[in-house]
Coordinates of C-alpha atoms and ligand atoms in Angstrom, one line a residue:
M12 CA -12.9 2.3 -18.0
S13 CA -9.8 3.4 -16.2
K14 CA -7.1 5.0 -18.4
I15 CA -4.3 3.8 -16.3
K16 CA -1.5 2.7 -18.6
V17 CA 1.8 1.0 -18.1
K18 CA 4.2 2.6 -20.6
L19 CA 7.5 0.8 -21.5
S20 CA 8.9 3.1 -24.1
N21 CA 11.6 4.3 -21.7
C22 CA 12.7 0.6 -21.3
E23 CA 13.0 -0.1 -25.0
Q24 CA 16.7 0.6 -25.3
F25 CA 17.4 -1.9 -22.4
I26 CA 15.1 -4.7 -23.5
N27 CA 15.1 -6.3 -26.9
K28 CA 12.0 -7.8 -28.7
N29 CA 13.2 -11.3 -28.3
D30 CA 13.5 -10.9 -24.5
Y31 CA 9.8 -9.8 -24.5
K32 CA 8.7 -12.7 -26.7
S33 CA 10.4 -15.3 -24.6
I34 CA 9.2 -14.1 -21.3
F35 CA 5.6 -13.6 -22.4
S36 CA 4.9 -17.3 -22.6
E37 CA 6.2 -17.6 -19.0
I38 CA 3.9 -14.8 -17.9
E39 CA 0.9 -16.4 -19.6
N40 CA 1.6 -19.6 -17.8
A41 CA 2.1 -17.8 -14.5
L42 CA -1.2 -16.0 -15.0
L43 CA -3.1 -19.2 -15.7
L44 CA -1.5 -20.8 -12.7
L45 CA -2.7 -17.9 -10.5
E46 CA -6.2 -17.7 -12.0
N47 CA -6.8 -21.4 -12.0
K48 CA -5.5 -21.5 -8.4
Q49 CA -3.0 -24.3 -9.1
G50 CA 0.3 -22.6 -8.2
K51 CA 2.3 -22.5 -4.9
G52 CA 0.4 -21.0 -2.0
N53 CA -3.0 -21.5 -3.7
D54 CA -4.8 -21.7 -0.3
Y55 CA -4.2 -17.9 0.0
L56 CA -5.8 -16.7 -3.2
G57 CA -9.1 -15.5 -1.7
W58 CA -8.2 -11.9 -2.8
I59 CA -8.2 -12.7 -6.5
D60 CA -12.0 -12.5 -7.1
L61 CA -12.7 -10.0 -4.3
P62 CA -13.5 -7.0 -6.6
N63 CA -16.2 -9.1 -8.1
T64 CA -17.5 -11.0 -5.1
I65 CA -17.3 -8.6 -2.2
S66 CA -20.8 -8.7 -0.6
P67 CA -22.9 -5.5 -0.7
L68 CA -24.1 -6.4 2.8
L69 CA -20.6 -6.3 4.1
L70 CA -20.0 -2.9 2.3
D71 CA -23.2 -1.6 3.9
D72 CA -22.2 -2.8 7.3
L73 CA -18.7 -1.2 6.9
N74 CA -20.3 2.1 5.8
K75 CA -22.8 2.1 8.7
T76 CA -20.1 1.2 11.2
A77 CA -17.8 4.0 9.8
K78 CA -20.7 6.5 10.2
K79 CA -21.2 5.4 13.8
I80 CA -17.5 5.8 14.6
R81 CA -17.4 9.2 13.0
S82 CA -20.4 10.4 15.0
E83 CA -19.0 9.2 18.3
S84 CA -15.3 10.0 18.0
K85 CA -12.8 12.7 17.0
V86 CA -10.1 10.1 16.5
L87 CA -10.0 6.6 15.3
V88 CA -6.9 4.7 16.4
V89 CA -6.0 1.9 13.9
I90 CA -3.9 -0.8 15.6
G91 CA -2.0 -3.1 13.2
I92 CA 1.3 -3.9 11.6
G93 CA 2.4 -4.9 8.0
G94 CA -0.5 -5.8 5.9
S95 CA -2.8 -4.9 8.7
Y96 CA -2.2 -1.2 8.4
L97 CA -0.1 -0.2 5.3
G98 CA -3.0 -0.5 2.8
S99 CA -5.4 1.8 4.6
K100 CA -2.6 4.3 5.5
A101 CA -1.6 4.3 1.8
V102 CA -5.1 5.1 0.6
I103 CA -5.9 7.6 3.3
N104 CA -2.7 9.5 2.9
G105 CA -3.1 9.4 -0.9
L106 CA -6.5 11.0 -0.8
K107 CA -6.6 13.2 2.2
G108 CA -5.7 16.9 2.0
Y109 CA -2.1 17.6 3.3
F110 CA -3.4 19.9 6.0
S111 CA -7.0 18.8 6.2
N112 CA -8.4 18.7 9.7
K113 CA -11.9 18.1 8.4
G114 CA -13.8 15.1 9.9
I115 CA -12.3 12.4 12.0
E116 CA -8.5 12.0 12.5
V117 CA -7.2 8.5 11.8
L118 CA -4.1 7.6 13.7
F119 CA -2.0 4.4 13.4
M120 CA -0.4 2.5 16.3
G121 CA 1.0 -1.0 16.9
N122 CA 3.4 -0.8 13.9
S123 CA 6.5 -0.3 16.1
I124 CA 7.5 -0.9 19.7
S125 CA 8.5 2.7 20.2
S126 CA 7.9 3.6 23.9
T127 CA 8.0 7.3 22.9
Y128 CA 5.3 6.9 20.2
I129 CA 3.1 4.9 22.6
S130 CA 3.6 7.5 25.5
E131 CA 2.9 10.4 23.2
I132 CA -0.2 9.0 21.6
I133 CA -1.6 8.2 25.1
D134 CA -1.1 11.9 26.0
Y135 CA -2.5 13.1 22.8
L136 CA -5.7 11.0 23.2
S137 CA -6.3 11.7 26.9
D138 CA -8.6 14.7 26.2
K139 CA -10.2 13.4 23.0
D140 CA -13.1 11.2 22.2
F141 CA -11.7 8.2 20.4
S142 CA -12.5 4.7 19.1
I143 CA -10.2 1.8 18.3
N144 CA -10.0 -0.5 15.3
V145 CA -7.6 -3.3 16.2
I146 CA -6.6 -5.4 13.2
S147 CA -4.6 -8.7 13.3
K148 CA -5.2 -11.7 11.1
S149 CA -3.3 -14.1 13.4
G150 CA -4.6 -12.2 16.5
T151 CA -1.3 -12.9 18.2
T152 CA 1.2 -10.4 16.7
T153 CA 3.2 -8.8 19.5
E154 CA 3.3 -5.1 18.4
P155 CA -0.4 -4.6 18.0
A156 CA -1.2 -6.8 21.0
I157 CA 1.0 -4.4 23.2
A158 CA -0.6 -1.4 21.6
F159 CA -4.1 -2.7 22.2
R160 CA -3.5 -3.6 25.9
V161 CA -2.1 -0.1 26.5
I162 CA -4.8 1.8 24.7
N163 CA -7.6 -0.4 26.1
E164 CA -6.5 0.7 29.6
L165 CA -6.9 4.3 28.6
L166 CA -10.3 3.6 27.0
I167 CA -11.6 1.9 30.1
K168 CA -10.3 4.8 32.3
K169 CA -12.2 7.2 30.1
Y170 CA -15.4 5.4 29.3
G171 CA -15.7 2.7 32.0
K172 CA -18.3 0.0 31.0
K173 CA -19.0 1.8 27.7
A174 CA -15.5 1.3 26.5
S175 CA -16.2 -1.9 24.8
G176 CA -18.7 -0.1 22.5
R177 CA -15.8 1.8 21.0
I178 CA -13.7 -1.2 20.1
Y179 CA -13.9 -2.6 16.6
V180 CA -12.0 -5.8 15.9
T181 CA -10.9 -7.1 12.5
T182 CA -9.4 -10.7 12.7
D183 CA -9.8 -14.3 11.8
E184 CA -13.3 -15.9 12.1
N185 CA -12.3 -18.5 14.6
K186 CA -8.6 -18.5 15.6
G187 CA -6.3 -16.3 17.7
A188 CA -6.3 -14.4 20.9
L189 CA -8.0 -11.3 19.4
R190 CA -11.0 -13.4 18.2
K191 CA -11.2 -14.8 21.7
L192 CA -11.2 -11.3 23.2
A193 CA -13.8 -10.1 20.7
N194 CA -16.1 -13.0 21.5
E195 CA -15.7 -12.7 25.2
H196 CA -16.3 -8.9 25.4
K197 CA -18.8 -8.9 22.5
Y198 CA -16.8 -6.3 20.5
K199 CA -18.2 -5.5 17.1
S200 CA -16.0 -7.5 14.8
F201 CA -15.2 -8.1 11.1
I202 CA -13.7 -11.2 9.6
I203 CA -10.5 -11.5 7.6
P204 CA -11.1 -14.5 5.3
D205 CA -8.9 -17.4 6.1
N206 CA -7.6 -17.6 2.5
I207 CA -6.4 -14.0 2.3
G208 CA -2.9 -13.1 3.6
G209 CA -2.2 -9.8 5.4
R210 CA -0.5 -8.0 2.5
F211 CA -3.3 -9.0 0.1
S212 CA -6.1 -7.9 2.5
I213 CA -6.6 -4.2 1.6
L214 CA -10.0 -4.9 -0.1
T215 CA -11.3 -6.7 3.0
P216 CA -12.4 -5.0 6.3
V217 CA -8.7 -4.7 7.1
G218 CA -8.4 -1.8 4.7
L219 CA -12.0 -0.8 4.1
L220 CA -13.1 0.1 7.6
P221 CA -10.4 2.7 8.3
I222 CA -10.7 4.1 4.8
A223 CA -14.5 4.5 5.2
V224 CA -14.1 6.0 8.6
A225 CA -11.7 8.6 7.1
G226 CA -14.6 9.6 4.8
F227 CA -13.5 8.0 1.5
D228 CA -15.9 6.0 -0.8
I229 CA -15.1 2.3 -0.5
N230 CA -17.6 1.5 -3.1
L231 CA -15.6 3.5 -5.6
L232 CA -12.4 1.9 -4.4
I233 CA -13.9 -1.5 -5.2
K234 CA -15.2 -0.2 -8.5
G235 CA -11.6 0.8 -9.5
A236 CA -10.3 -2.6 -8.3
K237 CA -13.0 -4.2 -10.5
Q238 CA -11.7 -2.4 -13.5
A239 CA -8.2 -3.8 -12.9
Y240 CA -9.8 -7.2 -12.3
E241 CA -11.7 -7.1 -15.6
Y242 CA -9.4 -5.1 -17.9
G243 CA -6.0 -4.9 -16.2
D244 CA -4.2 -8.0 -17.6
E245 CA -2.4 -6.2 -20.4
N246 CA -0.9 -3.7 -18.0
I247 CA -0.1 -6.5 -15.6
K248 CA 1.7 -8.5 -18.2
N249 CA 3.7 -5.5 -19.4
Y250 CA 4.8 -4.6 -15.9
V251 CA 5.7 -8.1 -15.0
A252 CA 7.6 -8.7 -18.2
A253 CA 9.7 -5.5 -17.9
R254 CA 10.7 -6.0 -14.3
N255 CA 11.6 -9.6 -14.7
I256 CA 13.6 -9.1 -17.9
L257 CA 15.5 -6.3 -16.1
Y258 CA 16.0 -8.4 -13.0
R259 CA 17.6 -11.2 -15.2
Q260 CA 19.9 -8.5 -16.6
G261 CA 21.2 -7.8 -13.1
K262 CA 18.9 -4.9 -12.2
K263 CA 18.2 -6.1 -8.7
I264 CA 16.6 -3.0 -7.2
E265 CA 13.3 -1.6 -8.3
I266 CA 12.7 2.0 -7.1
M267 CA 9.1 3.2 -7.0
V268 CA 9.2 6.9 -7.8
N269 CA 6.5 9.5 -7.2
Y270 CA 6.5 13.2 -7.9
E271 CA 3.5 13.6 -5.5
P272 CA 4.5 13.0 -1.9
K273 CA 0.9 12.0 -1.0
L274 CA 2.0 8.6 -2.5
H275 CA 4.8 8.0 0.0
Y276 CA 2.7 5.4 1.9
F277 CA 1.5 3.9 -1.3
T278 CA 5.1 3.1 -2.0
E279 CA 5.4 1.7 1.6
W280 CA 2.4 -0.6 0.9
W281 CA 4.0 -1.7 -2.4
K282 CA 7.3 -2.3 -0.8
Q283 CA 5.8 -4.7 1.7
L284 CA 3.7 -6.4 -0.9
F285 CA 6.6 -7.2 -3.2
G286 CA 9.3 -7.5 -0.6
E287 CA 7.5 -10.1 1.5
S288 CA 6.1 -11.9 -1.5
E289 CA 9.2 -12.2 -3.7
G290 CA 12.2 -12.0 -1.4
K291 CA 12.8 -15.6 -0.6
D292 CA 14.9 -18.7 -1.6
G293 CA 17.8 -16.3 -2.3
K294 CA 15.9 -14.5 -5.0
G295 CA 13.8 -11.4 -5.6
I296 CA 13.9 -7.8 -6.7
F297 CA 14.6 -5.5 -3.8
P298 CA 11.8 -2.9 -3.6
A299 CA 12.8 0.6 -2.7
G300 CA 11.1 3.9 -2.9
V301 CA 11.8 7.7 -3.3
D302 CA 9.7 10.8 -3.3
F303 CA 10.9 13.2 -6.0
S304 CA 11.9 15.9 -6.3
A305 CA 12.9 15.8 -2.5
D306 CA 14.9 12.7 -2.9
L307 CA 16.6 14.0 -6.1
H308 CA 18.6 16.0 -3.5
S309 CA 19.5 12.9 -1.6
M310 CA 19.3 9.6 -3.5
G311 CA 19.5 11.4 -6.9
Q312 CA 23.3 11.1 -7.0
Y313 CA 23.3 7.4 -6.5
I314 CA 20.5 6.7 -9.0
Q315 CA 22.3 8.8 -11.6
D316 CA 25.8 7.6 -11.0
G317 CA 26.1 4.7 -8.5
E318 CA 26.1 1.0 -9.1
R319 CA 24.1 0.1 -12.2
I320 CA 21.7 -2.3 -10.5
L321 CA 18.6 -0.2 -10.6
F322 CA 15.5 0.4 -12.5
E323 CA 12.6 2.7 -11.7
T324 CA 8.8 2.4 -11.7
V325 CA 7.4 5.9 -11.9
L326 CA 3.9 6.7 -10.8
N327 CA 3.0 9.6 -13.0
I328 CA -0.2 11.5 -11.8
E329 CA -1.2 13.3 -15.0
N330 CA -3.6 15.8 -13.4
P331 CA -2.9 17.1 -9.9
I332 CA -5.7 17.4 -7.3
K333 CA -4.9 21.2 -7.2
D334 CA -2.6 23.5 -9.1
Y335 CA -1.2 27.0 -8.5
S336 CA 0.5 29.7 -10.6
I337 CA 4.0 31.0 -10.0
P338 CA 3.5 34.7 -9.1
I339 CA 4.7 37.3 -11.6
T340 CA 7.0 39.9 -10.2
K341 CA 8.5 43.1 -11.6
D342 CA 12.1 42.8 -10.7
N343 CA 12.9 39.0 -11.2
T344 CA 15.5 39.2 -8.4
D345 CA 15.1 35.5 -7.7
G346 CA 15.8 34.6 -11.4
L347 CA 12.5 32.8 -11.8
G348 CA 11.3 35.0 -14.7
Y349 CA 11.5 32.1 -17.2
I350 CA 8.7 30.2 -15.3
E351 CA 6.6 33.0 -13.8
G352 CA 3.0 32.7 -14.6
K353 CA 3.4 29.0 -15.3
S354 CA 1.6 26.4 -13.1
I355 CA 3.5 24.6 -10.4
N356 CA 2.4 21.3 -11.9
Y357 CA 3.8 22.3 -15.3
V358 CA 7.2 22.7 -13.6
N359 CA 6.8 19.4 -11.7
S360 CA 6.0 17.6 -15.0
K361 CA 9.2 19.1 -16.6
A362 CA 11.2 18.0 -13.5
M363 CA 9.9 14.5 -14.1
R364 CA 10.6 14.5 -17.8
G365 CA 14.1 15.9 -17.2
T366 CA 14.8 13.3 -14.6
I367 CA 13.5 10.4 -16.7
A368 CA 15.8 11.5 -19.5
A369 CA 18.8 11.9 -17.2
H370 CA 18.3 8.5 -15.6
I371 CA 17.9 6.7 -19.0
D372 CA 21.2 8.3 -20.0
G373 CA 22.6 6.9 -16.7
A374 CA 21.4 3.4 -17.7
V375 CA 18.4 3.3 -15.4
P376 CA 15.5 1.8 -17.3
I377 CA 12.1 3.4 -16.5
I378 CA 8.7 1.7 -16.3
E379 CA 6.1 4.5 -16.3
I380 CA 2.6 4.0 -14.9
N381 CA 0.4 6.9 -16.2
I382 CA -2.5 7.6 -13.9
P383 CA -5.0 10.3 -15.0
S384 CA -5.7 11.6 -11.5
L385 CA -5.7 10.5 -7.9
N386 CA -9.0 9.3 -6.5
E387 CA -10.7 6.3 -4.9
Q388 CA -11.2 4.6 -8.3
T389 CA -7.7 5.0 -9.6
I390 CA -6.2 3.9 -6.3
G391 CA -8.5 0.9 -6.2
Y392 CA -7.3 0.0 -9.7
L393 CA -3.6 0.3 -8.6
L394 CA -4.1 -1.8 -5.5
Y395 CA -5.5 -4.7 -7.4
F396 CA -3.2 -4.2 -10.3
F397 CA -0.1 -4.5 -8.1
E398 CA -1.6 -7.4 -6.1
K399 CA -2.1 -9.5 -9.2
A400 CA 1.2 -8.4 -10.8
C401 CA 2.9 -9.5 -7.6
G402 CA 1.3 -13.0 -7.7
V403 CA 2.2 -13.4 -11.4
S404 CA 5.7 -12.0 -10.9
G405 CA 6.3 -14.4 -7.9
Y406 CA 5.4 -17.4 -10.1
V407 CA 7.6 -16.2 -12.9
L408 CA 10.4 -15.9 -10.3
G409 CA 9.6 -19.4 -9.1
V410 CA 8.8 -18.6 -5.5
N411 CA 5.6 -19.0 -3.4
P412 CA 4.5 -15.3 -3.2
F413 CA 2.0 -16.0 -0.5
N414 CA 4.1 -17.1 2.4
Q415 CA 6.6 -15.2 4.6
P416 CA 8.8 -17.8 6.4
G417 CA 11.7 -15.4 6.8
V418 CA 9.7 -13.1 9.1
E419 CA 9.6 -15.7 11.9
K420 CA 13.3 -15.6 12.7
Y421 CA 13.4 -12.2 14.5
K422 CA 10.3 -13.2 16.4
T423 CA 11.8 -16.4 17.7
N424 CA 15.0 -14.6 18.9
M425 CA 12.9 -11.8 20.4
F426 CA 10.7 -14.2 22.3
T427 CA 13.7 -16.1 23.6
L428 CA 15.3 -12.9 24.8
L429 CA 12.0 -11.9 26.5
G430 CA 11.5 -15.2 28.2
K431 CA 8.2 -16.1 26.5
P432 CA 7.1 -19.5 27.6
G433 CA 7.9 -22.2 25.0
Y434 CA 10.9 -20.3 23.5
Ligands
LIG21 O1 1.5 -9.9 4.9 C1 1.5 -10.5 6.0 O2 1.0 -11.6 6.1 C2 2.2 -9.8 7.1 O3 2.9 -8.6 6.8 C3 1.1 -9.5 8.2 O4 0.2 -8.6 7.7 C4 1.8 -8.8 9.4 O5 2.8 -9.7 9.9 C5 0.7 -8.7 10.5 O6 0.1 -9.9 10.9 P1 -1.2 -10.0 11.7 O7 -2.3 -9.4 10.9 O8 -1.4 -11.5 11.8 O9 -1.0 -9.3 13.0

């Protein structure tokens, strides 16, 4: 069983026992509402049982497809935005070596409308063998649609009639322009179940295909998610309790903190999950993120001393993937004699403990999530843990965590400005 643990001892001085007691019954009710599928947005709860119900045949197909892509291409271009790319990017960046150029390169596209990015990726790909995984639940989102049209042109120039064999589509079973394209051109395609929204889709082919192509074990990822599914409720309740009590005290911003920059995109995934799920009806904790110790030299001042509306959730990786000793020198000119011979991770862990103590002194409560090490299983656990915590927390807040009506406004304005028919 996973040893991932939510630790609240660094919140104790900000939360009294009665606050806990009173919110726990709300949390139990929210959990029941979610599990019995009786709450708001209950037609989007297909992700809840996924760790237990995902079909071995689908996993097999995904693994075989990943192998084929790896054998044919040096680069996989993953096209998608929001929930259609952040999960796989989070997992791949979390697990891949910082400078590793082993195996296939996975690049992301269609998550902005940067003409510079698009032009540069086209140049970069022009002399490389590549395949495409285009991902869109609605099949109509503008950013990935533009990216697909552009990159498909390059693919056809390079491979002619064989281009379609390098296109892998992940979309709705029946609806949307992408499904139509996939059917017409007979692209190999995977289905995003109707009852799973984008930001909850990491354990569907949306996340699993790019992760498998990158060479990571999706079966282990699911195994980790299953541990959270079966045994994660205590952690979920503690996390949801602390963040909602703090929110009610006026702590409106939750900063996800890591001391391992590999987790930068994990934070981006979490920000989308909670931001899009909770930020509505004039309510919701604003999810922010920092990478320490780098951001201690930028955001550290505000966190220590700025407006007291913050709390932190620290992702503490207890054992690093690799460690290194600080060299011992004779002259100690750089003044590092007091830590020479110590491991870099030892220093990082003291930086973390020192920062936690300083921030508590500065009235910033800290929720700590202790993670034994970073691997497919622990990341799988965290993905499901945060998804379920987000659903429960949204219900405690009194919103529908599974819609995103606010996202439409910019689209309507943009389409009007672009002269899209019907706008
Ligand atoms: O969580 C969501 O539903 C959104 O963030 C979507 O993932 C995002 O807007 C992309 O949508 P689509 O997959 O339909 O292109």
